[in-house]
PDB file of C-alpha atoms in Angstrom:
ATOM      1  CA  MET A   1      15.245 206.525 -33.692  1.00 59.00           C
ATOM      2  CA  PRO A   2      17.433 204.409 -31.375  1.00 68.00           C
ATOM      3  CA  ILE A   3      15.549 202.473 -28.699  1.00 78.00           C
ATOM      4  CA  SER A   4      17.536 204.364 -26.066  1.00 71.00           C
ATOM      5  CA  ASP A   5      15.695 207.530 -27.174  1.00 70.00           C
ATOM      6  CA  TRP A   6      12.260 205.932 -26.795  1.00 84.00           C
ATOM      7  CA  PRO A   7      10.072 206.656 -23.745  1.00 82.00           C
ATOM      8  CA  LYS A   8      11.123 204.246 -21.039  1.00 80.00           C
ATOM      9  CA  ALA A   9       7.687 202.625 -20.880  1.00 78.00           C
ATOM     10  CA  ASP A  10       7.930 201.664 -24.581  1.00 79.00           C
ATOM     11  CA  ARG A  11      11.362 200.010 -24.473  1.00 85.00           C
ATOM     12  CA  PRO A  12      11.057 196.203 -24.718  1.00 90.00           C
ATOM     13  CA  ARG A  13      13.512 195.412 -21.924  1.00 89.00           C
ATOM     14  CA  GLU A  14      11.906 197.849 -19.504  1.00 91.00           C
ATOM     15  CA  LYS A  15       8.427 196.573 -20.432  1.00 90.00           C
ATOM     16  CA  LEU A  16       9.521 193.011 -19.694  1.00 92.00           C
ATOM     17  CA  ILE A  17      10.882 193.944 -16.276  1.00 92.00           C
ATOM     18  CA  ALA A  18       7.783 195.961 -15.421  1.00 90.00           C
ATOM     19  CA  HIS A  19       5.082 193.638 -16.759  1.00 90.00           C
ATOM     20  CA  GLY A  20       6.624 190.225 -17.459  1.00 92.00           C
ATOM     21  CA  ALA A  21       7.675 188.497 -20.685  1.00 89.00           C
ATOM     22  CA  SER A  22       4.154 187.250 -21.462  1.00 88.00           C
ATOM     23  CA  LYS A  23       2.992 190.835 -22.017  1.00 89.00           C
ATOM     24  CA  LEU A  24       5.452 191.451 -24.861  1.00 88.00           C
ATOM     25  CA  SER A  25       4.852 190.802 -28.537  1.00 92.00           C
ATOM     26  CA  GLU A  26       6.998 188.343 -30.486  1.00 90.00           C
ATOM     27  CA  THR A  27       8.717 191.315 -32.119  1.00 92.00           C
ATOM     28  CA  GLU A  28       9.613 192.821 -28.744  1.00 92.00           C
ATOM     29  CA  LEU A  29      10.878 189.506 -27.371  1.00 91.00           C
ATOM     30  CA  LEU A  30      13.030 188.914 -30.442  1.00 92.00           C
ATOM     31  CA  ALA A  31      14.367 192.486 -30.225  1.00 90.00           C
ATOM     32  CA  ILE A  32      15.538 191.831 -26.661  1.00 91.00           C
ATOM     33  CA  PHE A  33      17.204 188.661 -27.896  1.00 89.00           C
ATOM     34  CA  PHE A  34      18.914 190.455 -30.810  1.00 90.00           C
ATOM     35  CA  ARG A  35      20.057 193.267 -28.470  1.00 86.00           C
ATOM     36  CA  THR A  36      21.235 195.411 -31.391  1.00 82.00           C
ATOM     37  CA  GLY A  37      19.857 196.336 -34.786  1.00 80.00           C
ATOM     38  CA  SER A  38      21.664 197.021 -38.028  1.00 79.00           C
ATOM     39  CA  ARG A  39      22.572 200.176 -39.873  1.00 77.00           C
ATOM     40  CA  GLY A  40      19.582 202.505 -39.826  1.00 77.00           C
ATOM     41  CA  ARG A  41      17.345 200.006 -38.015  1.00 83.00           C
ATOM     42  CA  SER A  42      16.708 199.498 -34.324  1.00 88.00           C
ATOM     43  CA  ALA A  43      16.601 196.020 -32.795  1.00 88.00           C
ATOM     44  CA  VAL A  44      12.795 196.252 -32.905  1.00 91.00           C
ATOM     45  CA  ASP A  45      12.876 197.119 -36.625  1.00 90.00           C
ATOM     46  CA  LEU A  46      15.233 194.212 -37.301  1.00 91.00           C
ATOM     47  CA  ALA A  47      13.062 191.831 -35.286  1.00 92.00           C
ATOM     48  CA  ARG A  48       9.871 192.918 -37.064  1.00 92.00           C
ATOM     49  CA  ASP A  49      11.460 192.670 -40.515  1.00 91.00           C
ATOM     50  CA  THR A  50      12.893 189.239 -39.689  1.00 92.00           C
ATOM     51  CA  ILE A  51       9.577 187.786 -38.510  1.00 92.00           C
ATOM     52  CA  ASN A  52       7.804 189.232 -41.556  1.00 92.00           C
ATOM     53  CA  GLN A  53      10.411 187.858 -43.946  1.00 91.00           C
ATOM     54  CA  PHE A  54      10.140 184.322 -42.552  1.00 90.00           C
ATOM     55  CA  GLY A  55       6.373 184.505 -42.195  1.00 88.00           C
ATOM     56  CA  GLY A  56       6.280 183.940 -38.459  1.00 85.00           C
ATOM     57  CA  LEU A  57       8.278 182.852 -35.456  1.00 82.00           C
ATOM     58  CA  ARG A  58       8.079 179.125 -36.156  1.00 78.00           C
ATOM     59  CA  PRO A  59       9.677 179.287 -39.649  1.00 84.00           C
ATOM     60  CA  LEU A  60      12.329 181.604 -38.216  1.00 90.00           C
ATOM     61  CA  LEU A  61      13.283 179.140 -35.483  1.00 85.00           C
ATOM     62  CA  ASP A  62      13.370 176.307 -38.033  1.00 83.00           C
ATOM     63  CA  ALA A  63      15.509 178.220 -40.558  1.00 88.00           C
ATOM     64  CA  SER A  64      18.895 176.916 -41.647  1.00 91.00           C
ATOM     65  CA  LEU A  65      22.036 178.994 -41.244  1.00 93.00           C
ATOM     66  CA  ASP A  66      22.010 179.888 -44.952  1.00 94.00           C
ATOM     67  CA  GLU A  67      18.379 181.021 -44.801  1.00 93.00           C
ATOM     68  CA  PHE A  68      18.924 182.978 -41.596  1.00 93.00           C
ATOM     69  CA  THR A  69      21.947 184.888 -42.820  1.00 92.00           C
ATOM     70  CA  GLN A  70      20.154 186.006 -45.979  1.00 91.00           C
ATOM     71  CA  VAL A  71      18.506 188.682 -43.825  1.00 88.00           C
ATOM     72  CA  PRO A  72      20.646 191.848 -43.659  1.00 88.00           C
ATOM     73  CA  GLY A  73      21.881 192.349 -40.127  1.00 87.00           C
ATOM     74  CA  LEU A  74      21.766 188.670 -39.169  1.00 90.00           C
ATOM     75  CA  GLY A  75      24.924 186.597 -38.999  1.00 91.00           C
ATOM     76  CA  GLU A  76      26.346 183.428 -37.519  1.00 94.00           C
ATOM     77  CA  ALA A  77      26.520 184.867 -33.994  1.00 91.00           C
ATOM     78  CA  LYS A  78      22.783 185.618 -33.792  1.00 91.00           C
ATOM     79  CA  TYR A  79      21.983 182.284 -35.444  1.00 93.00           C
ATOM     80  CA  SER A  80      24.059 180.418 -32.850  1.00 94.00           C
ATOM     81  CA  GLN A  81      22.372 182.320 -30.030  1.00 90.00           C
ATOM     82  CA  LEU A  82      18.915 181.553 -31.403  1.00 91.00           C
ATOM     83  CA  GLN A  83      19.689 177.852 -31.833  1.00 90.00           C
ATOM     84  CA  ALA A  84      21.048 177.711 -28.293  1.00 92.00           C
ATOM     85  CA  ALA A  85      17.870 179.341 -26.962  1.00 89.00           C
ATOM     86  CA  THR A  86      15.711 176.864 -28.894  1.00 87.00           C
ATOM     87  CA  GLU A  87      17.669 173.923 -27.494  1.00 87.00           C
ATOM     88  CA  LEU A  88      17.349 175.326 -23.977  1.00 89.00           C
ATOM     89  CA  ALA A  89      13.579 175.455 -24.461  1.00 85.00           C
ATOM     90  CA  LYS A  90      13.548 171.779 -25.515  1.00 81.00           C
ATOM     91  CA  ARG A  91      15.607 170.777 -22.490  1.00 83.00           C
ATOM     92  CA  TYR A  92      13.372 172.842 -20.225  1.00 82.00           C
ATOM     93  CA  LEU A  93      10.332 170.929 -21.482  1.00 76.00           C
ATOM     94  CA  GLN A  94      12.152 167.613 -21.040  1.00 73.00           C
ATOM     95  CA  GLU A  95      13.123 168.440 -17.467  1.00 76.00           C
ATOM     96  CA  LYS A  96       9.616 169.712 -16.751  1.00 71.00           C
ATOM     97  CA  MET A  97       8.151 166.433 -17.972  1.00 66.00           C
ATOM     98  CA  GLN A  98      10.591 164.333 -15.979  1.00 63.00           C
ATOM     99  CA  ARG A  99       9.909 166.303 -12.804  1.00 57.00           C
ATOM    100  CA  SER A 100       6.144 166.308 -13.228  1.00 56.00           C
ATOM    101  CA  HIS A 101       6.209 162.652 -12.044  1.00 52.00           C
ATOM    102  CA  ASN A 102       3.551 161.542 -14.496  1.00 57.00           C
ATOM    103  CA  LEU A 103       1.999 162.665 -17.746  1.00 60.00           C
ATOM    104  CA  THR A 104      -1.078 164.343 -16.345  1.00 55.00           C
ATOM    105  CA  SER A 105      -0.966 167.096 -18.975  1.00 70.00           C
ATOM    106  CA  PRO A 106      -1.634 166.096 -22.602  1.00 79.00           C
ATOM    107  CA  GLU A 107      -0.766 169.663 -23.603  1.00 83.00           C
ATOM    108  CA  LEU A 108       2.725 169.389 -22.087  1.00 81.00           C
ATOM    109  CA  THR A 109       3.251 166.122 -23.958  1.00 88.00           C
ATOM    110  CA  ARG A 110       2.170 167.791 -27.199  1.00 90.00           C
ATOM    111  CA  GLU A 111       4.508 170.747 -26.632  1.00 86.00           C
ATOM    112  CA  TYR A 112       7.427 168.455 -25.887  1.00 86.00           C
ATOM    113  CA  LEU A 113       6.933 166.212 -28.917  1.00 92.00           C
ATOM    114  CA  SER A 114       6.282 169.150 -31.230  1.00 90.00           C
ATOM    115  CA  ALA A 115       9.460 170.900 -30.073  1.00 84.00           C
ATOM    116  CA  HIS A 116      11.496 167.804 -30.906  1.00 87.00           C
ATOM    117  CA  LEU A 117       9.893 166.638 -34.142  1.00 92.00           C
ATOM    118  CA  ARG A 118       8.200 169.412 -36.095  1.00 86.00           C
ATOM    119  CA  HIS A 119      11.372 170.876 -37.653  1.00 84.00           C
ATOM    120  CA  TYR A 120      12.581 167.720 -39.423  1.00 88.00           C
ATOM    121  CA  PRO A 121      12.259 167.773 -43.240  1.00 85.00           C
ATOM    122  CA  TYR A 122      11.831 163.968 -43.201  1.00 90.00           C
ATOM    123  CA  GLU A 123       9.764 161.594 -41.077  1.00 93.00           C
ATOM    124  CA  VAL A 124      11.107 160.682 -37.649  1.00 95.00           C
ATOM    125  CA  PHE A 125       9.434 158.040 -35.479  1.00 96.00           C
ATOM    126  CA  ALA A 126       9.984 158.523 -31.754  1.00 97.00           C
ATOM    127  CA  ALA A 127       8.848 157.130 -28.424  1.00 97.00           C
ATOM    128  CA  LEU A 128       8.397 158.219 -24.828  1.00 95.00           C
ATOM    129  CA  PHE A 129       9.152 155.291 -22.524  1.00 95.00           C
ATOM    130  CA  LEU A 130       7.177 155.367 -19.260  1.00 94.00           C
ATOM    131  CA  ASP A 131       7.203 153.453 -15.981  1.00 92.00           C
ATOM    132  CA  ASN A 132       4.123 151.914 -14.354  1.00 91.00           C
ATOM    133  CA  GLN A 133       3.166 155.307 -12.897  1.00 88.00           C
ATOM    134  CA  HIS A 134       3.496 156.929 -16.327  1.00 88.00           C
ATOM    135  CA  ARG A 135       6.632 158.815 -15.381  1.00 86.00           C
ATOM    136  CA  VAL A 136       9.035 159.498 -18.234  1.00 87.00           C
ATOM    137  CA  ILE A 137      12.014 157.145 -18.343  1.00 90.00           C
ATOM    138  CA  ALA A 138      13.431 158.245 -21.693  1.00 90.00           C
ATOM    139  CA  TYR A 139      12.703 159.820 -25.055  1.00 92.00           C
ATOM    140  CA  GLU A 140      14.246 158.244 -28.140  1.00 95.00           C
ATOM    141  CA  GLU A 141      14.052 158.906 -31.866  1.00 95.00           C
ATOM    142  CA  LEU A 142      13.944 155.351 -33.158  1.00 96.00           C
ATOM    143  CA  PHE A 143      13.594 155.508 -36.937  1.00 94.00           C
ATOM    144  CA  ARG A 144      14.237 158.077 -39.660  1.00 91.00           C
ATOM    145  CA  GLY A 145      12.882 157.995 -43.168  1.00 86.00           C
ATOM    146  CA  THR A 146      12.055 160.083 -46.203  1.00 74.00           C
ATOM    147  CA  ILE A 147       9.845 163.108 -46.681  1.00 65.00           C
ATOM    148  CA  ASP A 148       6.700 160.961 -46.574  1.00 64.00           C
ATOM    149  CA  SER A 149       7.496 157.730 -44.730  1.00 68.00           C
ATOM    150  CA  ALA A 150       9.673 156.015 -42.151  1.00 75.00           C
ATOM    151  CA  SER A 151      10.115 152.257 -41.796  1.00 88.00           C
ATOM    152  CA  VAL A 152       9.160 151.097 -38.301  1.00 92.00           C
ATOM    153  CA  HIS A 153      10.464 147.753 -37.012  1.00 94.00           C
ATOM    154  CA  PRO A 154       8.379 146.252 -34.183  1.00 95.00           C
ATOM    155  CA  ARG A 155      11.193 143.942 -33.059  1.00 95.00           C
ATOM    156  CA  GLU A 156      13.488 146.928 -32.451  1.00 96.00           C
ATOM    157  CA  VAL A 157      10.714 148.748 -30.584  1.00 97.00           C
ATOM    158  CA  VAL A 158      10.241 145.733 -28.294  1.00 97.00           C
ATOM    159  CA  ARG A 159      13.998 145.558 -27.730  1.00 97.00           C
ATOM    160  CA  ARG A 160      14.147 149.227 -26.671  1.00 97.00           C
ATOM    161  CA  VAL A 161      11.123 148.826 -24.389  1.00 97.00           C
ATOM    162  CA  LEU A 162      12.763 145.892 -22.614  1.00 97.00           C
ATOM    163  CA  LYS A 163      16.052 147.778 -22.307  1.00 97.00           C
ATOM    164  CA  HIS A 164      14.284 150.634 -20.510  1.00 96.00           C
ATOM    165  CA  ASN A 165      12.092 148.230 -18.516  1.00 96.00           C
ATOM    166  CA  ALA A 166       9.143 150.374 -19.574  1.00 96.00           C
ATOM    167  CA  ALA A 167       5.563 149.600 -18.591  1.00 96.00           C
ATOM    168  CA  ALA A 168       3.931 151.925 -21.104  1.00 96.00           C
ATOM    169  CA  ILE A 169       4.842 153.917 -24.185  1.00 97.00           C
ATOM    170  CA  ILE A 170       3.707 156.882 -26.251  1.00 97.00           C
ATOM    171  CA  PHE A 171       4.660 156.906 -29.916  1.00 97.00           C
ATOM    172  CA  ALA A 172       5.011 160.005 -32.058  1.00 97.00           C
ATOM    173  CA  HIS A 173       6.124 160.909 -35.533  1.00 96.00           C
ATOM    174  CA  ASN A 174       6.083 164.020 -37.663  1.00 95.00           C
ATOM    175  CA  HIS A 175       4.469 164.721 -41.011  1.00 94.00           C
ATOM    176  CA  PRO A 176       6.913 166.961 -42.933  1.00 90.00           C
ATOM    177  CA  SER A 177       4.014 168.148 -45.089  1.00 89.00           C
ATOM    178  CA  GLY A 178       2.747 169.988 -42.018  1.00 88.00           C
ATOM    179  CA  VAL A 179      -0.618 168.200 -42.121  1.00 91.00           C
ATOM    180  CA  ALA A 180      -1.110 166.228 -38.913  1.00 93.00           C
ATOM    181  CA  GLU A 181      -4.055 164.116 -40.093  1.00 93.00           C
ATOM    182  CA  PRO A 182      -3.238 160.411 -39.461  1.00 93.00           C
ATOM    183  CA  SER A 183      -2.980 158.154 -42.494  1.00 91.00           C
ATOM    184  CA  LEU A 184      -4.216 154.580 -42.835  1.00 92.00           C
ATOM    185  CA  SER A 185      -0.629 153.345 -42.499  1.00 92.00           C
ATOM    186  CA  ASP A 186      -0.288 155.333 -39.246  1.00 94.00           C
ATOM    187  CA  LYS A 187      -3.273 153.451 -37.825  1.00 94.00           C
ATOM    188  CA  GLU A 188      -1.978 150.103 -39.092  1.00 94.00           C
ATOM    189  CA  ILE A 189       1.524 150.438 -37.629  1.00 95.00           C
ATOM    190  CA  THR A 190       0.033 151.580 -34.327  1.00 96.00           C
ATOM    191  CA  GLU A 191      -2.107 148.443 -34.158  1.00 96.00           C
ATOM    192  CA  THR A 192       0.871 146.260 -35.124  1.00 95.00           C
ATOM    193  CA  LEU A 193       2.985 147.790 -32.362  1.00 97.00           C
ATOM    194  CA  ARG A 194       0.146 147.550 -29.859  1.00 96.00           C
ATOM    195  CA  LYS A 195      -0.190 143.802 -30.510  1.00 96.00           C
ATOM    196  CA  ALA A 196       3.586 143.217 -30.342  1.00 96.00           C
ATOM    197  CA  LEU A 197       3.950 145.098 -27.060  1.00 97.00           C
ATOM    198  CA  ARG A 198       0.935 143.417 -25.520  1.00 97.00           C
ATOM    199  CA  LEU A 199       2.975 140.183 -25.627  1.00 96.00           C
ATOM    200  CA  VAL A 200       5.490 141.740 -23.210  1.00 96.00           C
ATOM    201  CA  ASP A 201       2.770 143.388 -21.095  1.00 97.00           C
ATOM    202  CA  VAL A 202       3.488 146.959 -22.225  1.00 97.00           C
ATOM    203  CA  ARG A 203       0.619 149.366 -22.883  1.00 97.00           C
ATOM    204  CA  VAL A 204       0.541 151.741 -25.843  1.00 97.00           C
ATOM    205  CA  LEU A 205      -1.062 154.877 -24.418  1.00 95.00           C
ATOM    206  CA  ASP A 206      -1.055 157.024 -27.535  1.00 96.00           C
ATOM    207  CA  HIS A 207       0.429 157.747 -30.924  1.00 97.00           C
ATOM    208  CA  MET A 208       0.725 161.440 -31.711  1.00 96.00           C
ATOM    209  CA  ILE A 209       1.137 162.898 -35.184  1.00 97.00           C
ATOM    210  CA  VAL A 210       3.103 166.153 -35.252  1.00 96.00           C
ATOM    211  CA  GLY A 211       2.278 168.668 -37.953  1.00 93.00           C
ATOM    212  CA  ASP A 212       2.921 172.364 -38.392  1.00 86.00           C
ATOM    213  CA  GLY A 213       1.162 173.955 -35.439  1.00 80.00           C
ATOM    214  CA  GLU A 214      -0.992 170.918 -34.637  1.00 91.00           C
ATOM    215  CA  VAL A 215      -0.503 167.582 -32.879  1.00 94.00           C
ATOM    216  CA  VAL A 216      -3.178 164.910 -33.386  1.00 95.00           C
ATOM    217  CA  SER A 217      -3.701 162.159 -30.797  1.00 95.00           C
ATOM    218  CA  LEU A 218      -4.853 158.765 -32.060  1.00 96.00           C
ATOM    219  CA  ALA A 219      -6.056 157.942 -28.541  1.00 94.00           C
ATOM    220  CA  GLU A 220      -8.310 161.001 -28.519  1.00 92.00           C
ATOM    221  CA  ARG A 221      -9.702 159.876 -31.871  1.00 92.00           C
ATOM    222  CA  GLY A 222     -10.590 156.529 -30.263  1.00 91.00           C
ATOM    223  CA  TRP A 223      -8.148 154.571 -32.442  1.00 88.00           C
ATOM    224  CA  ILE A 224      -6.132 153.067 -29.573  1.00 86.00           C
TER     225      ILE A 224
END
């Protein structure tokens, strides 16, 4: 049955207007985004089948174009729209962090770093450069590596810190395996960077490990 024939109170778009987006399921939100279904399936049917096929919203958002278009009813247009929406969400978080004046919310920091790093199939080592009031100056992805490691060069980190005139820094990198548990090498490179940056009077506030659905803080573990 087409969504237009549904009771008004059950239609996703009308439910959103009446109750707010937070009251809708992922299927209903994705159906609004898709706008139309495919032959014999409503937008809600297509959204439900898509989420089920990928095993959740996160794998769907991380899917490549080839993976996405394997689903009947999904093409390049919907893929482009979804990627644009994902990028808008990242930029929203970045602007929210920059306007929040300082990093008073660890959860916001986790969301921001996860949005930027969790989808990479290889390790990426990044940094948030902060001023002396812990306001965000810049975010940079400094080093890229393989599926299980990334070479980190302290001299380059110091150079970037001085360029931004940063007073503090938060490091982050992803674990493509999806397991966010810090390794011994993660602890060792953090200590190496902490010692190098102490020479230029820059504080390392944290090093966050981004996994699939989890971000682990070395500072909260007492390792910084």
